[in-house]
Each structure stands twice: as C-alpha cells, then as structure tokens.
Amino acid sequence: LAKTTQPISMDSYEGQEVNITCSHNNIATNDYITWYQQFPSQGPRFIIQGYKTKVTNEVASLFIPADRKSSTLSLPRVSLSDTAVYYCLVGDRSNYGQNFVFGPGTRLSVLP
Amino acid sequence: KAGVTQTPRYLIKTRGQQVTLSCSPISGHRSVSWYQQTPGQGLQFLFEYFSETQRNKGNFPGRFSGRQFSNSRSEMNVSTLELGDSALYLCASSLGQGGWFFGPGTRLTVL
C-alpha cells in the first residue's frame, strides 16, 4: 500500500511562488500522481496530473523526478484565494484492487 | 457542462438506520468513485464503479455498498449506521484513469 507524506501546513505571502512536495516511496510502475485543492465544505478540485518529468497547465506545474518517489506542486504567484488544503493522490493497488491513496493534505495559508 | 451532483447535501440519521446517497456524474463520464472524509482519517477511498460493475474497493466493512446504473448514476448505501459513520461522503467521476472530478459531498450526521 503506497504511503504518502506531505507537510501539514505552509504559509506564504501573496505574489510568491509556493512549492508543496509529496513523498511516495512505494509508488508502482503504473501509478500516476494527481494533485487536488479543497476548500472547506467543498469537494476536492482537480489541479494537475502527471506520470514523470514536468507537467504544466494554466494554474500550476508538477515536477516529478526520475525515481518518481516524490512530486512537487508549484503554484506561481499565489493569491489569498489559494488558501486551501492541497492533496496529492497516488494510484495504488491493494488486495481489493486499485485503491487510490490520498496524502494527509497540506494546509496552505496565503497572507496579505 | 454540469459538474458532479450529489443528493442530499445534508442528512441526519440515528444509529442503526440505513442511508442511501445519490451521485450523478458529469455527462459522458462512466467511472464513479466514492470517498469518505473525516477530520481524523482524512480522505479514504470506498469503491469505484465502471459500466455498472464495481471495479475497485477500499478497506471498508460490508455495511458500505454501492451500485451504478446504466446511465452511470451511482448510489451508495450504508446499513446499520454507527456514530463513526458521520462524515462528508464525496462522489467523483472520471473519463478514465485519474483526473477525478468531485461533487460537493453529502454531509452525514449520525446521532
């Protein structure tokens, strides 16, 4: 069962770049990494997904090193509205079949 | 395109009762998965359905069950409710591997 670790919380200021790292030492060959953002009382919102190297979309970048044992979500120029909990999700297989394992989440606080 | 919808949004039940939660996926999405979110355990995977078949299952007791209909809509049932079942239940849909799009959740309170 893949286990992921993330920092519990991070603080940043508006306009700064924020990097959140997720460790997933037991990632399997076919697993992929997905990051989500969640606001209170809402469902998680898809941010970005990747398998290896670097992926970029209009809101974030995802860096995955060659060994794929970690991944880093990069949020450029954060604003107050980026204050949320960020989760990394790694595909995993268990005895019951594919079991998506969420990380514990990183609570990002963006300060003015 | 409408997002994932879940009904009801809030629900209060008592111990021993059963409950059914409903999820309508994004149009065209054939995969639906369910999650339980609690402050103590975080987000935990319950099960996944594809084309009316349960394809994956998390580590939850048999009191938790689900099904998917031919129109991809899904229901989740919890029987013999326990206090510990109080949680936010999230449904998500997907076109394929990864890229799950979540609904707003159903907040279940068991008294």
mmCIF file of C-alpha atoms in Angstrom:
data_model
loop_
_atom_site.group_PDB
_atom_site.id
_atom_site.type_symbol
_atom_site.label_atom_id
_atom_site.label_comp_id
_atom_site.label_asym_id
_atom_site.label_seq_id
_atom_site.Cartn_x
_atom_site.Cartn_y
_atom_site.Cartn_z
ATOM 1 C CA LEU A 1 0.000 0.000 0.000
ATOM 2 C CA ALA A 2 1.553 3.239 -1.109
ATOM 3 C CA LYS A 3 2.059 5.730 1.711
ATOM 4 C CA THR A 4 2.356 9.413 1.047
ATOM 5 C CA THR A 5 3.641 12.196 3.230
ATOM 6 C CA GLN A 6 3.195 15.934 2.877
ATOM 7 C CA PRO A 7 3.930 18.911 5.109
ATOM 8 C CA ILE A 8 0.955 19.534 7.373
ATOM 9 C CA SER A 9 0.907 23.252 6.749
ATOM 10 C CA MET A 10 2.643 26.064 4.892
ATOM 11 C CA ASP A 11 2.428 29.839 4.985
ATOM 12 C CA SER A 12 3.091 32.160 2.093
ATOM 13 C CA TYR A 13 2.507 35.744 1.032
ATOM 14 C CA GLU A 14 0.541 36.991 -1.913
ATOM 15 C CA GLY A 15 2.519 37.046 -5.140
ATOM 16 C CA GLN A 16 5.044 34.430 -4.045
ATOM 17 C CA GLU A 17 5.636 31.042 -5.662
ATOM 18 C CA VAL A 18 4.662 28.109 -3.468
ATOM 19 C CA ASN A 19 6.098 24.610 -3.779
ATOM 20 C CA ILE A 20 4.438 21.686 -1.973
ATOM 21 C CA THR A 21 6.209 18.339 -2.003
ATOM 22 C CA CYS A 22 4.614 14.915 -1.609
ATOM 23 C CA SER A 23 6.699 11.824 -0.883
ATOM 24 C CA HIS A 24 5.525 8.466 -2.218
ATOM 25 C CA ASN A 25 8.348 5.973 -1.789
ATOM 26 C CA ASN A 26 6.346 2.893 -2.781
ATOM 27 C CA ILE A 27 4.876 4.262 -5.992
ATOM 28 C CA ALA A 28 4.288 1.490 -8.524
ATOM 29 C CA THR A 29 5.294 1.488 -12.154
ATOM 30 C CA ASN A 30 1.823 2.155 -13.475
ATOM 31 C CA ASP A 31 0.812 4.662 -10.807
ATOM 32 C CA TYR A 32 0.230 8.304 -11.608
ATOM 33 C CA ILE A 33 0.233 11.375 -9.357
ATOM 34 C CA THR A 34 -2.627 13.830 -9.124
ATOM 35 C CA TRP A 35 -2.987 16.971 -7.045
ATOM 36 C CA TYR A 36 -6.217 18.395 -5.705
ATOM 37 C CA GLN A 37 -7.281 21.580 -3.951
ATOM 38 C CA GLN A 38 -10.037 21.600 -1.353
ATOM 39 C CA PHE A 39 -11.891 24.474 0.257
ATOM 40 C CA PRO A 40 -13.978 23.989 3.421
ATOM 41 C CA SER A 41 -17.266 22.142 2.849
ATOM 42 C CA GLN A 42 -16.462 21.525 -0.818
ATOM 43 C CA GLY A 43 -15.239 18.539 -2.763
ATOM 44 C CA PRO A 44 -11.607 18.448 -3.911
ATOM 45 C CA ARG A 45 -10.896 20.217 -7.185
ATOM 46 C CA PHE A 46 -8.546 18.692 -9.747
ATOM 47 C CA ILE A 47 -5.400 20.785 -10.265
ATOM 48 C CA ILE A 48 -2.897 18.765 -12.260
ATOM 49 C CA GLN A 49 -1.795 15.203 -13.043
ATOM 50 C CA GLY A 50 1.473 13.660 -14.143
ATOM 51 C CA TYR A 51 3.467 10.462 -14.527
ATOM 52 C CA LYS A 52 7.043 11.682 -14.866
ATOM 53 C CA THR A 53 9.194 14.778 -15.578
ATOM 54 C CA LYS A 54 7.277 18.050 -15.716
ATOM 55 C CA VAL A 55 3.694 18.941 -16.465
ATOM 56 C CA THR A 56 2.317 22.474 -16.683
ATOM 57 C CA ASN A 57 -1.186 23.851 -17.088
ATOM 58 C CA GLU A 58 -2.761 27.260 -16.681
ATOM 59 C CA VAL A 59 -2.780 27.143 -12.870
ATOM 60 C CA ALA A 60 0.187 25.016 -11.737
ATOM 61 C CA SER A 61 3.234 22.950 -12.574
ATOM 62 C CA LEU A 62 4.068 19.464 -11.404
ATOM 63 C CA PHE A 63 7.658 18.277 -11.105
ATOM 64 C CA ILE A 64 8.379 14.548 -10.825
ATOM 65 C CA PRO A 65 11.998 13.339 -10.574
ATOM 66 C CA ALA A 66 13.250 10.308 -12.449
ATOM 67 C CA ASP A 67 12.829 7.925 -9.496
ATOM 68 C CA ARG A 68 9.205 9.144 -9.059
ATOM 69 C CA LYS A 69 9.444 8.799 -5.290
ATOM 70 C CA SER A 70 8.260 12.344 -4.789
ATOM 71 C CA SER A 71 6.427 15.079 -6.627
ATOM 72 C CA THR A 72 6.292 18.847 -6.209
ATOM 73 C CA LEU A 73 3.287 21.007 -6.925
ATOM 74 C CA SER A 74 4.291 24.552 -7.855
ATOM 75 C CA LEU A 75 1.782 27.400 -7.618
ATOM 76 C CA PRO A 76 3.072 30.604 -9.210
ATOM 77 C CA ARG A 77 2.187 33.968 -7.677
ATOM 78 C CA VAL A 78 -0.371 32.784 -5.120
ATOM 79 C CA SER A 79 -3.290 34.953 -4.052
ATOM 80 C CA LEU A 80 -5.472 34.967 -0.932
ATOM 81 C CA SER A 81 -7.984 32.745 -2.744
ATOM 82 C CA ASP A 82 -5.373 29.977 -2.947
ATOM 83 C CA THR A 83 -5.711 29.424 0.798
ATOM 84 C CA ALA A 84 -6.899 25.802 0.919
ATOM 85 C CA VAL A 85 -5.835 22.235 1.634
ATOM 86 C CA TYR A 86 -3.811 20.546 -1.105
ATOM 87 C CA TYR A 87 -3.766 16.773 -1.530
ATOM 88 C CA CYS A 88 -1.591 14.523 -3.596
ATOM 89 C CA LEU A 89 -3.188 11.326 -4.854
ATOM 90 C CA VAL A 90 -1.205 8.287 -5.930
ATOM 91 C CA GLY A 91 -2.733 5.319 -7.730
ATOM 92 C CA ASP A 92 -2.157 2.146 -5.709
ATOM 93 C CA ARG A 93 -3.096 -1.484 -5.814
ATOM 94 C CA SER A 94 -4.264 -3.373 -2.767
ATOM 95 C CA ASN A 95 -5.841 -6.746 -2.275
ATOM 96 C CA TYR A 96 -9.148 -5.141 -3.143
ATOM 97 C CA GLY A 97 -7.961 -3.700 -6.393
ATOM 98 C CA GLN A 98 -6.778 -0.251 -7.229
ATOM 99 C CA ASN A 99 -7.006 1.829 -4.072
ATOM 100 C CA PHE A 100 -6.443 5.494 -4.541
ATOM 101 C CA VAL A 101 -4.449 6.732 -1.559
ATOM 102 C CA PHE A 102 -4.740 10.369 -0.645
ATOM 103 C CA GLY A 103 -1.961 12.093 1.211
ATOM 104 C CA PRO A 104 -2.772 13.787 4.526
ATOM 105 C CA GLY A 105 -3.071 17.148 2.874
ATOM 106 C CA THR A 106 -1.119 20.391 3.207
ATOM 107 C CA ARG A 107 -2.952 23.386 4.586
ATOM 108 C CA LEU A 108 -1.699 26.429 2.695
ATOM 109 C CA SER A 109 -2.324 29.836 4.214
ATOM 110 C CA VAL A 110 -1.697 32.811 1.967
ATOM 111 C CA LEU A 111 -1.173 36.034 3.878
ATOM 112 C CA PRO A 112 -1.603 39.570 2.508
ATOM 113 C CA LYS B 1 -21.156 21.105 -18.836
ATOM 114 C CA ALA B 2 -22.714 20.463 -15.416
ATOM 115 C CA GLY B 3 -20.455 19.119 -12.692
ATOM 116 C CA VAL B 4 -20.924 16.148 -10.410
ATOM 117 C CA THR B 5 -24.060 16.479 -8.335
ATOM 118 C CA GLN B 6 -24.830 14.758 -5.069
ATOM 119 C CA THR B 7 -28.073 14.480 -3.166
ATOM 120 C CA PRO B 8 -28.946 15.130 -0.489
ATOM 121 C CA ARG B 9 -26.368 17.681 0.635
ATOM 122 C CA TYR B 10 -27.105 17.165 4.317
ATOM 123 C CA LEU B 11 -28.558 14.225 6.173
ATOM 124 C CA ILE B 12 -29.194 13.395 9.824
ATOM 125 C CA LYS B 13 -29.807 9.796 10.865
ATOM 126 C CA THR B 14 -29.777 7.807 14.085
ATOM 127 C CA ARG B 15 -27.711 4.767 14.941
ATOM 128 C CA GLY B 16 -28.965 1.540 13.414
ATOM 129 C CA GLN B 17 -30.697 3.213 10.495
ATOM 130 C CA GLN B 18 -29.615 2.897 6.911
ATOM 131 C CA VAL B 19 -28.977 5.618 4.363
ATOM 132 C CA THR B 20 -28.724 5.924 0.591
ATOM 133 C CA LEU B 21 -26.722 8.670 -1.072
ATOM 134 C CA SER B 22 -27.015 9.557 -4.724
ATOM 135 C CA CYS B 23 -24.469 10.784 -7.257
ATOM 136 C CA SER B 24 -24.889 11.988 -10.836
ATOM 137 C CA PRO B 25 -21.588 12.079 -12.733
ATOM 138 C CA ILE B 26 -20.515 14.549 -15.378
ATOM 139 C CA SER B 27 -22.185 13.749 -18.668
ATOM 140 C CA GLY B 28 -20.105 11.206 -20.589
ATOM 141 C CA HIS B 29 -18.157 10.006 -17.553
ATOM 142 C CA ARG B 30 -18.555 6.284 -16.981
ATOM 143 C CA SER B 31 -16.366 5.892 -13.894
ATOM 144 C CA VAL B 32 -17.703 6.866 -10.492
ATOM 145 C CA SER B 33 -15.881 6.579 -7.189
ATOM 146 C CA TRP B 34 -16.874 7.268 -3.608
ATOM 147 C CA TYR B 35 -14.841 8.596 -0.695
ATOM 148 C CA GLN B 36 -15.342 9.188 2.995
ATOM 149 C CA GLN B 37 -13.767 12.248 4.563
ATOM 150 C CA THR B 38 -13.425 12.714 8.322
ATOM 151 C CA PRO B 39 -11.189 15.033 10.354
ATOM 152 C CA GLY B 40 -9.373 12.082 11.884
ATOM 153 C CA GLN B 41 -8.894 9.793 8.885
ATOM 154 C CA GLY B 42 -8.830 12.282 6.040
ATOM 155 C CA LEU B 43 -9.966 11.213 2.581
ATOM 156 C CA GLN B 44 -10.465 7.471 2.242
ATOM 157 C CA PHE B 45 -11.424 5.564 -0.879
ATOM 158 C CA LEU B 46 -14.600 3.489 -0.647
ATOM 159 C CA PHE B 47 -15.200 1.990 -4.088
ATOM 160 C CA GLU B 48 -15.194 2.627 -7.808
ATOM 161 C CA TYR B 49 -17.689 1.660 -10.457
ATOM 162 C CA PHE B 50 -17.365 1.456 -14.202
ATOM 163 C CA SER B 51 -20.168 0.433 -16.560
ATOM 164 C CA GLU B 52 -22.336 -0.808 -13.693
ATOM 165 C CA THR B 53 -19.544 -3.027 -12.298
ATOM 166 C CA GLN B 54 -17.624 -2.482 -9.095
ATOM 167 C CA ARG B 55 -14.044 -2.341 -10.294
ATOM 168 C CA ASN B 56 -12.211 -1.384 -7.119
ATOM 169 C CA LYS B 57 -12.970 -1.453 -3.409
ATOM 170 C CA GLY B 58 -11.356 0.159 -0.410
ATOM 171 C CA ASN B 59 -10.949 -1.242 3.070
ATOM 172 C CA PHE B 60 -14.416 -0.639 4.492
ATOM 173 C CA PRO B 61 -16.847 -3.091 6.139
ATOM 174 C CA GLY B 62 -19.633 -4.732 4.191
ATOM 175 C CA ARG B 63 -22.151 -2.275 5.638
ATOM 176 C CA PHE B 64 -20.934 0.069 2.917
ATOM 177 C CA SER B 65 -22.194 -0.853 -0.514
ATOM 178 C CA GLY B 66 -22.910 0.814 -3.782
ATOM 179 C CA ARG B 67 -24.162 0.359 -7.271
ATOM 180 C CA GLN B 68 -24.109 2.058 -10.622
ATOM 181 C CA PHE B 69 -26.955 2.306 -13.075
ATOM 182 C CA SER B 70 -26.908 2.126 -16.861
ATOM 183 C CA ASN B 71 -26.950 5.927 -17.096
ATOM 184 C CA SER B 72 -23.761 5.991 -14.916
ATOM 185 C CA ARG B 73 -25.587 7.459 -11.938
ATOM 186 C CA SER B 74 -24.489 5.841 -8.702
ATOM 187 C CA GLU B 75 -25.846 5.229 -5.251
ATOM 188 C CA MET B 76 -24.081 4.424 -2.033
ATOM 189 C CA ASN B 77 -25.770 2.663 0.857
ATOM 190 C CA VAL B 78 -24.699 2.386 4.469
ATOM 191 C CA SER B 79 -26.640 -0.023 6.657
ATOM 192 C CA THR B 80 -26.779 -0.228 10.439
ATOM 193 C CA LEU B 81 -25.321 3.224 10.868
ATOM 194 C CA GLU B 82 -22.750 3.836 13.602
ATOM 195 C CA LEU B 83 -21.699 7.110 15.173
ATOM 196 C CA GLY B 84 -18.341 6.782 13.433
ATOM 197 C CA ASP B 85 -20.025 6.887 10.051
ATOM 198 C CA SER B 86 -20.591 10.614 10.466
ATOM 199 C CA ALA B 87 -18.571 12.146 7.662
ATOM 200 C CA LEU B 88 -18.561 14.002 4.384
ATOM 201 C CA TYR B 89 -19.209 11.482 1.606
ATOM 202 C CA LEU B 90 -17.771 12.520 -1.718
ATOM 203 C CA CYS B 91 -18.518 11.185 -5.142
ATOM 204 C CA ALA B 92 -16.245 11.709 -8.132
ATOM 205 C CA SER B 93 -16.459 10.870 -11.796
ATOM 206 C CA SER B 94 -13.839 10.372 -14.463
ATOM 207 C CA LEU B 95 -13.402 9.675 -18.151
ATOM 208 C CA GLY B 96 -10.520 7.302 -17.463
ATOM 209 C CA GLN B 97 -7.548 6.750 -15.221
ATOM 210 C CA GLY B 98 -7.024 9.683 -12.897
ATOM 211 C CA GLY B 99 -8.475 13.150 -13.333
ATOM 212 C CA TRP B 100 -11.322 12.593 -10.908
ATOM 213 C CA PHE B 101 -13.862 15.417 -10.663
ATOM 214 C CA PHE B 102 -15.559 15.643 -7.296
ATOM 215 C CA GLY B 103 -19.048 16.638 -6.279
ATOM 216 C CA PRO B 104 -19.819 18.907 -3.311
ATOM 217 C CA GLY B 105 -20.404 15.959 -0.991
ATOM 218 C CA THR B 106 -23.146 14.799 1.330
ATOM 219 C CA ARG B 107 -22.673 15.664 4.990
ATOM 220 C CA LEU B 108 -23.993 12.724 7.029
ATOM 221 C CA THR B 109 -24.521 13.115 10.751
ATOM 222 C CA VAL B 110 -25.342 10.031 12.822
ATOM 223 C CA LEU B 111 -26.882 10.684 16.234
#
